[in-house]
Amino acid sequence: MLRQINRRLERYLTIGNRQPLLGHDRSCTTLETAKEKLRYDSTKQLETVDPIPRLPIVFAHGMTGSEPIGPISYWWGVQKDLESLGCRVYMPRVPTAPIEPRALALKDKISQFVEKEGVPKVHLIAHSMGGLDARCYVSRLEGFKYVATLTTIASPHRGSTAADWLYATSLYHLVNLTPIPYKTFFQMMPAYLEKEFNPNVPDHPDVSYFSLAGSPPPMFSPLRILYQVIKRREGENDGAVSTTSAKWGEFLGFLNQDHIQQMNWSIAKAKCALPYFRFIASVQGQEEVKRGDALLRNSWMSIIPNKYQLENKPSNS
């Protein structure tokens, strides 16, 4: 089974014509070689963001990220790391609620941020359910006016059969013991996403969409039961969302983390998620250059430090 997982993951270690994922040069022929390159002490590419995006990066958290768990924030250490590399980061919180109220809250937060900071647009990075919130905001609430790119990480764009399984086994009653509304649980079902949400939330042509998927959880992970459930129905997954469901827009590849570790919740150095966020920020910077939008450049260049103006000055070619 592990050999099959390795073979499937190896197929996605490169990302087409775009630069290799996080230093995965095309000489990386095995999963273990690729994992080794993702360590802190590997290539310089993993230690920097290049080019630095001129627009701020806004993060949209998943279903249960409304409040920190003690001293642990949802995006553990991510904001500090990206800001130390020259990015500007904003991490708003939205309520634990169904998609529509969360999307409305995200709209309010971003609108206030854009007005306060005087920036034309932002880049969005969304994890899990946050990807659905962000898509709803962009397509249904005129978020396309303020969003340049949307990158989703392990978002259930086509639902998760784990929700179907919980319903079939009556374990969904356990949801009543949590602050998660039942409608939110219902909205994670594949039938709802495929028949209701996706047909009514089309991608907007002015926004670039990217996505990444997670990797299987460790053998003794609390996600292992759901991993087996989803694997039987959808194939490989990260313990919550399948690879098939996570793909949306341009697929950038796999993270080396399961659904929980993707928030950088791991004490293992090899499972540190920070390099992936640097990679995403680099893709956002590349997209700014690729689109060559004067609004994206000039409005932002007027308010960022001079050193970044010099380092990221676009060529005339």
Short mmCIF file of C-alpha atoms in Angstrom, two decimals:
data_model
loop_
_atom_site.label_atom_id
_atom_site.label_comp_id
_atom_site.label_asym_id
_atom_site.label_seq_id
_atom_site.Cartn_x
_atom_site.Cartn_y
_atom_site.Cartn_z
CA MET A 1 0.00 0.00 0.00
CA LEU A 2 2.79 2.44 0.88
CA ARG A 3 4.46 1.75 -2.46
CA GLN A 4 1.23 2.61 -4.25
CA ILE A 5 0.93 5.86 -2.29
CA ASN A 6 4.51 6.78 -3.14
CA ARG A 7 3.96 6.12 -6.84
CA ARG A 8 0.83 8.25 -6.93
CA LEU A 9 2.48 11.13 -5.12
CA GLU A 10 5.57 10.99 -7.31
CA ARG A 11 3.45 11.72 -10.37
CA TYR A 12 2.71 15.17 -9.01
CA LEU A 13 6.11 16.26 -7.78
CA THR A 14 6.47 18.63 -10.73
CA ILE A 15 3.91 21.13 -11.90
CA GLY A 16 4.00 21.27 -15.66
CA ASN A 17 5.59 24.31 -17.25
CA ARG A 18 5.73 26.27 -14.00
CA GLN A 19 8.88 26.03 -11.90
CA PRO A 20 9.12 22.79 -9.87
CA LEU A 21 7.19 22.71 -6.61
CA LEU A 22 9.30 23.97 -3.73
CA GLY A 23 12.65 23.08 -5.17
CA HIS A 24 11.45 19.78 -6.62
CA ASP A 25 13.77 19.90 -9.58
CA ARG A 26 13.21 17.32 -12.25
CA SER A 27 16.13 15.26 -10.94
CA CYS A 28 13.95 14.36 -7.93
CA THR A 29 12.85 10.90 -8.98
CA THR A 30 11.71 9.54 -5.63
CA LEU A 31 9.36 10.77 -2.95
CA GLU A 32 12.08 10.53 -0.30
CA THR A 33 14.42 12.73 -2.35
CA ALA A 34 11.68 15.32 -2.69
CA LYS A 35 10.93 15.20 1.03
CA GLU A 36 14.59 15.77 1.79
CA LYS A 37 14.58 18.91 -0.33
CA LEU A 38 11.72 20.31 1.75
CA ARG A 39 13.77 20.55 4.93
CA TYR A 40 14.75 23.95 6.31
CA ASP A 41 18.41 23.42 5.49
CA SER A 42 17.88 22.50 1.85
CA THR A 43 17.94 24.97 -1.03
CA LYS A 44 17.85 28.73 -0.84
CA GLN A 45 14.57 28.66 -2.73
CA LEU A 46 12.84 27.26 0.34
CA GLU A 47 14.18 30.04 2.55
CA THR A 48 12.91 32.97 0.50
CA VAL A 49 9.91 34.31 -1.39
CA ASP A 50 10.82 35.25 -4.94
CA PRO A 51 9.40 37.44 -6.29
CA ILE A 52 7.81 39.03 -3.23
CA PRO A 53 4.14 39.77 -4.00
CA ARG A 54 3.37 43.46 -3.85
CA LEU A 55 -0.22 42.90 -2.86
CA PRO A 56 -1.03 41.80 0.71
CA ILE A 57 -1.82 38.15 1.42
CA VAL A 58 -5.08 37.43 3.24
CA PHE A 59 -5.66 34.04 4.88
CA ALA A 60 -9.05 32.32 5.17
CA HIS A 61 -9.15 29.65 7.88
CA GLY A 62 -11.13 26.43 7.96
CA MET A 63 -14.25 25.35 9.79
CA THR A 64 -12.95 25.59 13.36
CA GLY A 65 -10.49 28.46 13.17
CA SER A 66 -12.67 31.17 14.69
CA GLU A 67 -10.80 31.19 17.99
CA PRO A 68 -7.22 30.20 18.91
CA ILE A 69 -6.67 27.05 20.93
CA GLY A 70 -4.83 28.42 23.93
CA PRO A 71 -1.55 29.89 22.70
CA ILE A 72 -1.85 28.07 19.35
CA SER A 73 -3.21 30.07 16.44
CA TYR A 74 -4.77 28.47 13.37
CA TRP A 75 -1.85 29.46 11.13
CA TRP A 76 0.94 28.62 13.57
CA GLY A 77 3.99 30.77 12.83
CA VAL A 78 3.00 31.48 9.23
CA GLN A 79 2.40 35.22 9.51
CA LYS A 80 5.68 35.87 11.32
CA ASP A 81 7.61 33.83 8.77
CA LEU A 82 6.15 35.50 5.67
CA GLU A 83 6.42 38.99 7.11
CA SER A 84 10.08 38.37 7.94
CA LEU A 85 10.60 37.68 4.23
CA GLY A 86 8.94 40.91 3.08
CA CYS A 87 5.31 39.87 2.58
CA ARG A 88 2.39 41.74 4.07
CA VAL A 89 -0.07 39.39 5.78
CA TYR A 90 -3.59 39.73 7.19
CA MET A 91 -5.34 36.88 9.02
CA PRO A 92 -8.99 37.70 9.76
CA ARG A 93 -11.34 35.42 11.66
CA VAL A 94 -14.83 34.45 10.59
CA PRO A 95 -17.49 32.66 12.67
CA THR A 96 -18.04 28.93 12.93
CA ALA A 97 -21.05 28.90 10.65
CA PRO A 98 -22.29 27.75 7.21
CA ILE A 99 -20.56 29.01 4.08
CA GLU A 100 -22.74 32.05 3.36
CA PRO A 101 -22.35 33.84 6.73
CA ARG A 102 -18.63 33.11 6.71
CA ALA A 103 -18.30 34.52 3.18
CA LEU A 104 -20.16 37.68 4.26
CA ALA A 105 -17.84 38.06 7.24
CA LEU A 106 -14.82 37.58 4.99
CA LYS A 107 -16.18 40.25 2.66
CA ASP A 108 -16.51 42.74 5.51
CA LYS A 109 -13.02 42.00 6.82
CA ILE A 110 -11.35 42.35 3.43
CA SER A 111 -13.31 45.47 2.50
CA GLN A 112 -12.23 47.15 5.73
CA PHE A 113 -8.62 46.04 5.24
CA VAL A 114 -8.42 47.25 1.62
CA GLU A 115 -9.91 50.62 2.54
CA LYS A 116 -7.72 51.08 5.60
CA GLU A 117 -4.48 50.08 3.90
CA GLY A 118 -5.17 51.77 0.57
CA VAL A 119 -4.42 48.71 -1.57
CA PRO A 120 -6.31 47.82 -4.75
CA LYS A 121 -6.47 44.06 -4.31
CA VAL A 122 -5.21 41.16 -2.21
CA HIS A 123 -4.11 37.57 -2.67
CA LEU A 124 -6.16 34.93 -0.85
CA ILE A 125 -4.83 31.70 0.69
CA ALA A 126 -7.58 29.47 2.07
CA HIS A 127 -7.45 26.18 3.94
CA SER A 128 -10.15 23.52 3.97
CA MET A 129 -13.65 25.05 4.28
CA GLY A 130 -12.06 28.47 3.94
CA GLY A 131 -11.65 27.72 0.23
CA LEU A 132 -15.42 27.42 -0.16
CA ASP A 133 -15.93 30.64 1.80
CA ALA A 134 -13.44 32.40 -0.45
CA ARG A 135 -15.00 31.10 -3.66
CA CYS A 136 -18.43 32.22 -2.49
CA TYR A 137 -17.05 35.65 -1.61
CA VAL A 138 -15.28 36.05 -4.96
CA SER A 139 -18.15 34.87 -7.17
CA ARG A 140 -21.33 35.81 -5.29
CA LEU A 141 -20.34 38.83 -3.21
CA GLU A 142 -18.27 40.77 -5.77
CA GLY A 143 -15.03 39.74 -4.15
CA PHE A 144 -13.47 39.54 -7.62
CA LYS A 145 -13.09 43.33 -7.41
CA TYR A 146 -10.61 42.95 -4.56
CA VAL A 147 -8.99 39.53 -5.12
CA ALA A 148 -6.14 38.94 -7.58
CA THR A 149 -5.53 35.24 -6.86
CA LEU A 150 -7.12 32.51 -4.75
CA THR A 151 -5.03 29.54 -3.62
CA THR A 152 -6.87 26.77 -1.80
CA ILE A 153 -5.17 24.17 0.37
CA ALA A 154 -7.03 20.86 0.79
CA SER A 155 -10.43 22.48 0.29
CA PRO A 156 -13.35 20.07 -0.28
CA HIS A 157 -14.46 21.57 -3.61
CA ARG A 158 -16.37 18.39 -4.39
CA GLY A 159 -17.20 17.53 -0.80
CA SER A 160 -15.88 14.77 1.42
CA THR A 161 -17.38 11.29 1.65
CA ALA A 162 -16.37 11.34 5.31
CA ALA A 163 -19.46 13.52 5.84
CA ASP A 164 -21.62 10.91 4.09
CA TRP A 165 -20.10 8.18 6.25
CA LEU A 166 -20.70 10.08 9.46
CA TYR A 167 -24.32 10.59 8.44
CA ALA A 168 -24.82 6.93 7.46
CA THR A 169 -23.43 5.73 10.79
CA SER A 170 -25.44 8.30 12.77
CA LEU A 171 -22.19 9.69 14.16
CA TYR A 172 -23.24 13.07 12.82
CA HIS A 173 -25.21 13.50 16.07
CA LEU A 174 -21.83 14.16 17.67
CA VAL A 175 -21.85 17.46 15.78
CA ASN A 176 -24.47 18.64 18.26
CA LEU A 177 -21.81 18.42 20.96
CA THR A 178 -19.62 20.93 19.12
CA PRO A 179 -20.10 24.59 18.13
CA ILE A 180 -20.36 23.50 14.48
CA PRO A 181 -23.88 24.08 13.07
CA TYR A 182 -25.50 21.07 11.44
CA LYS A 183 -25.90 22.98 8.14
CA THR A 184 -22.14 23.39 7.99
CA PHE A 185 -21.75 19.62 8.27
CA PHE A 186 -24.37 19.14 5.54
CA GLN A 187 -22.52 21.52 3.22
CA MET A 188 -19.47 19.26 3.26
CA MET A 189 -21.41 16.41 1.60
CA PRO A 190 -20.49 15.71 -2.04
CA ALA A 191 -24.13 15.89 -3.16
CA TYR A 192 -24.48 19.46 -1.90
CA LEU A 193 -21.18 20.65 -3.40
CA GLU A 194 -21.76 19.02 -6.78
CA LYS A 195 -25.46 19.81 -7.23
CA GLU A 196 -25.95 23.08 -5.34
CA PHE A 197 -22.76 24.95 -4.55
CA ASN A 198 -20.49 24.47 -7.57
CA PRO A 199 -23.14 25.18 -10.26
CA ASN A 200 -24.04 28.45 -8.50
CA VAL A 201 -20.49 29.57 -7.63
CA PRO A 202 -18.60 29.74 -10.94
CA ASP A 203 -14.99 30.89 -11.12
CA HIS A 204 -14.57 34.54 -12.05
CA PRO A 205 -12.34 35.25 -15.08
CA ASP A 206 -10.58 38.15 -13.36
CA VAL A 207 -9.24 35.90 -10.57
CA SER A 208 -6.49 33.29 -10.92
CA TYR A 209 -7.28 30.04 -9.09
CA PHE A 210 -4.65 27.66 -7.71
CA SER A 211 -4.88 24.62 -5.45
CA LEU A 212 -2.82 22.11 -3.48
CA ALA A 213 -3.70 18.79 -1.90
CA GLY A 214 -2.43 17.11 1.25
CA SER A 215 -0.73 13.77 1.92
CA PRO A 216 -1.87 10.73 3.93
CA PRO A 217 -1.78 11.05 7.74
CA PRO A 218 0.71 9.02 9.80
CA MET A 219 -0.28 5.54 10.90
CA PHE A 220 -1.25 6.60 14.44
CA SER A 221 -2.86 9.92 13.51
CA PRO A 222 -6.41 10.66 14.78
CA LEU A 223 -7.27 11.23 11.10
CA ARG A 224 -6.40 7.66 10.16
CA ILE A 225 -9.98 6.31 10.45
CA LEU A 226 -11.36 9.01 8.16
CA TYR A 227 -8.42 8.46 5.83
CA GLN A 228 -9.45 4.81 5.35
CA VAL A 229 -13.11 5.77 4.88
CA ILE A 230 -12.33 8.35 2.20
CA LYS A 231 -9.72 6.13 0.52
CA ARG A 232 -12.29 3.39 -0.10
CA ARG A 233 -14.64 5.86 -1.77
CA GLU A 234 -12.46 8.55 -3.37
CA GLY A 235 -8.86 7.36 -3.31
CA GLU A 236 -5.88 9.09 -1.74
CA ASN A 237 -6.57 11.84 0.76
CA ASP A 238 -5.13 13.77 3.71
CA GLY A 239 -7.49 12.39 6.34
CA ALA A 240 -10.30 14.82 5.53
CA VAL A 241 -10.25 15.79 1.84
CA SER A 242 -9.37 13.66 -1.18
CA THR A 243 -6.89 14.71 -3.83
CA THR A 244 -9.69 14.76 -6.41
CA SER A 245 -11.82 17.05 -4.27
CA ALA A 246 -8.92 19.38 -3.45
CA LYS A 247 -8.02 20.11 -7.09
CA TRP A 248 -9.43 23.41 -8.33
CA GLY A 249 -8.04 25.76 -10.94
CA GLU A 250 -4.33 25.19 -11.61
CA PHE A 251 -3.15 22.33 -9.44
CA LEU A 252 0.27 23.11 -7.96
CA GLY A 253 0.98 19.77 -6.33
CA PHE A 254 1.04 18.08 -2.92
CA LEU A 255 1.92 19.31 0.53
CA ASN A 256 3.87 16.83 2.62
CA GLN A 257 1.34 17.23 5.46
CA ASP A 258 -2.02 15.76 6.42
CA HIS A 259 -5.06 17.97 6.98
CA ILE A 260 -3.99 19.08 10.47
CA GLN A 261 -0.29 19.50 9.77
CA GLN A 262 -1.04 21.81 6.84
CA MET A 263 -1.61 24.63 9.33
CA ASN A 264 1.99 24.09 10.48
CA TRP A 265 0.78 22.14 13.51
CA SER A 266 3.71 19.76 13.83
CA ILE A 267 6.76 19.57 16.03
CA ALA A 268 8.58 17.47 13.43
CA LYS A 269 10.94 19.59 11.37
CA ALA A 270 10.35 17.48 8.27
CA LYS A 271 6.62 18.26 8.52
CA CYS A 272 7.07 22.02 8.82
CA ALA A 273 4.60 23.69 6.43
CA LEU A 274 6.30 27.09 6.22
CA PRO A 275 8.19 26.35 2.96
CA TYR A 276 4.87 25.66 1.25
CA PHE A 277 3.51 29.06 2.20
CA ARG A 278 6.68 30.66 0.87
CA PHE A 279 6.14 28.75 -2.35
CA ILE A 280 2.54 29.95 -2.61
CA ALA A 281 3.64 33.55 -2.00
CA SER A 282 6.22 33.15 -4.78
CA VAL A 283 3.50 31.89 -7.15
CA GLN A 284 1.43 34.96 -6.25
CA GLY A 285 4.38 37.21 -7.02
CA GLN A 286 4.91 35.41 -10.33
CA GLU A 287 1.25 35.88 -11.18
CA GLU A 288 1.53 39.63 -10.64
CA VAL A 289 4.42 39.76 -13.10
CA LYS A 290 2.65 37.46 -15.55
CA ARG A 291 -0.57 39.47 -15.60
CA GLY A 292 1.33 42.74 -15.86
CA ASP A 293 -1.58 44.66 -14.38
CA ALA A 294 -0.55 48.29 -13.83
CA LEU A 295 -3.09 48.62 -11.05
CA LEU A 296 -1.54 45.70 -9.18
CA ARG A 297 1.91 47.21 -9.52
CA ASN A 298 1.72 50.97 -9.27
CA SER A 299 -0.78 51.28 -6.41
CA TRP A 300 1.19 48.84 -4.29
CA MET A 301 4.63 50.17 -5.22
CA SER A 302 3.72 53.55 -3.80
CA ILE A 303 3.34 52.25 -0.25
CA ILE A 304 5.90 49.46 0.17
CA PRO A 305 9.49 49.97 1.38
CA ASN A 306 12.00 51.21 -1.16
CA LYS A 307 14.14 48.10 -0.91
CA TYR A 308 11.28 45.98 -2.22
CA GLN A 309 10.65 48.46 -5.03
CA LEU A 310 14.26 47.94 -6.16
CA GLU A 311 14.30 44.19 -5.65
CA ASN A 312 11.03 43.60 -7.52
CA LYS A 313 11.17 46.25 -10.22
CA PRO A 314 9.48 44.72 -13.30
CA SER A 315 11.52 44.48 -16.46
CA ASN A 316 10.58 46.41 -19.58
CA SER A 317 10.74 43.32 -21.72
#
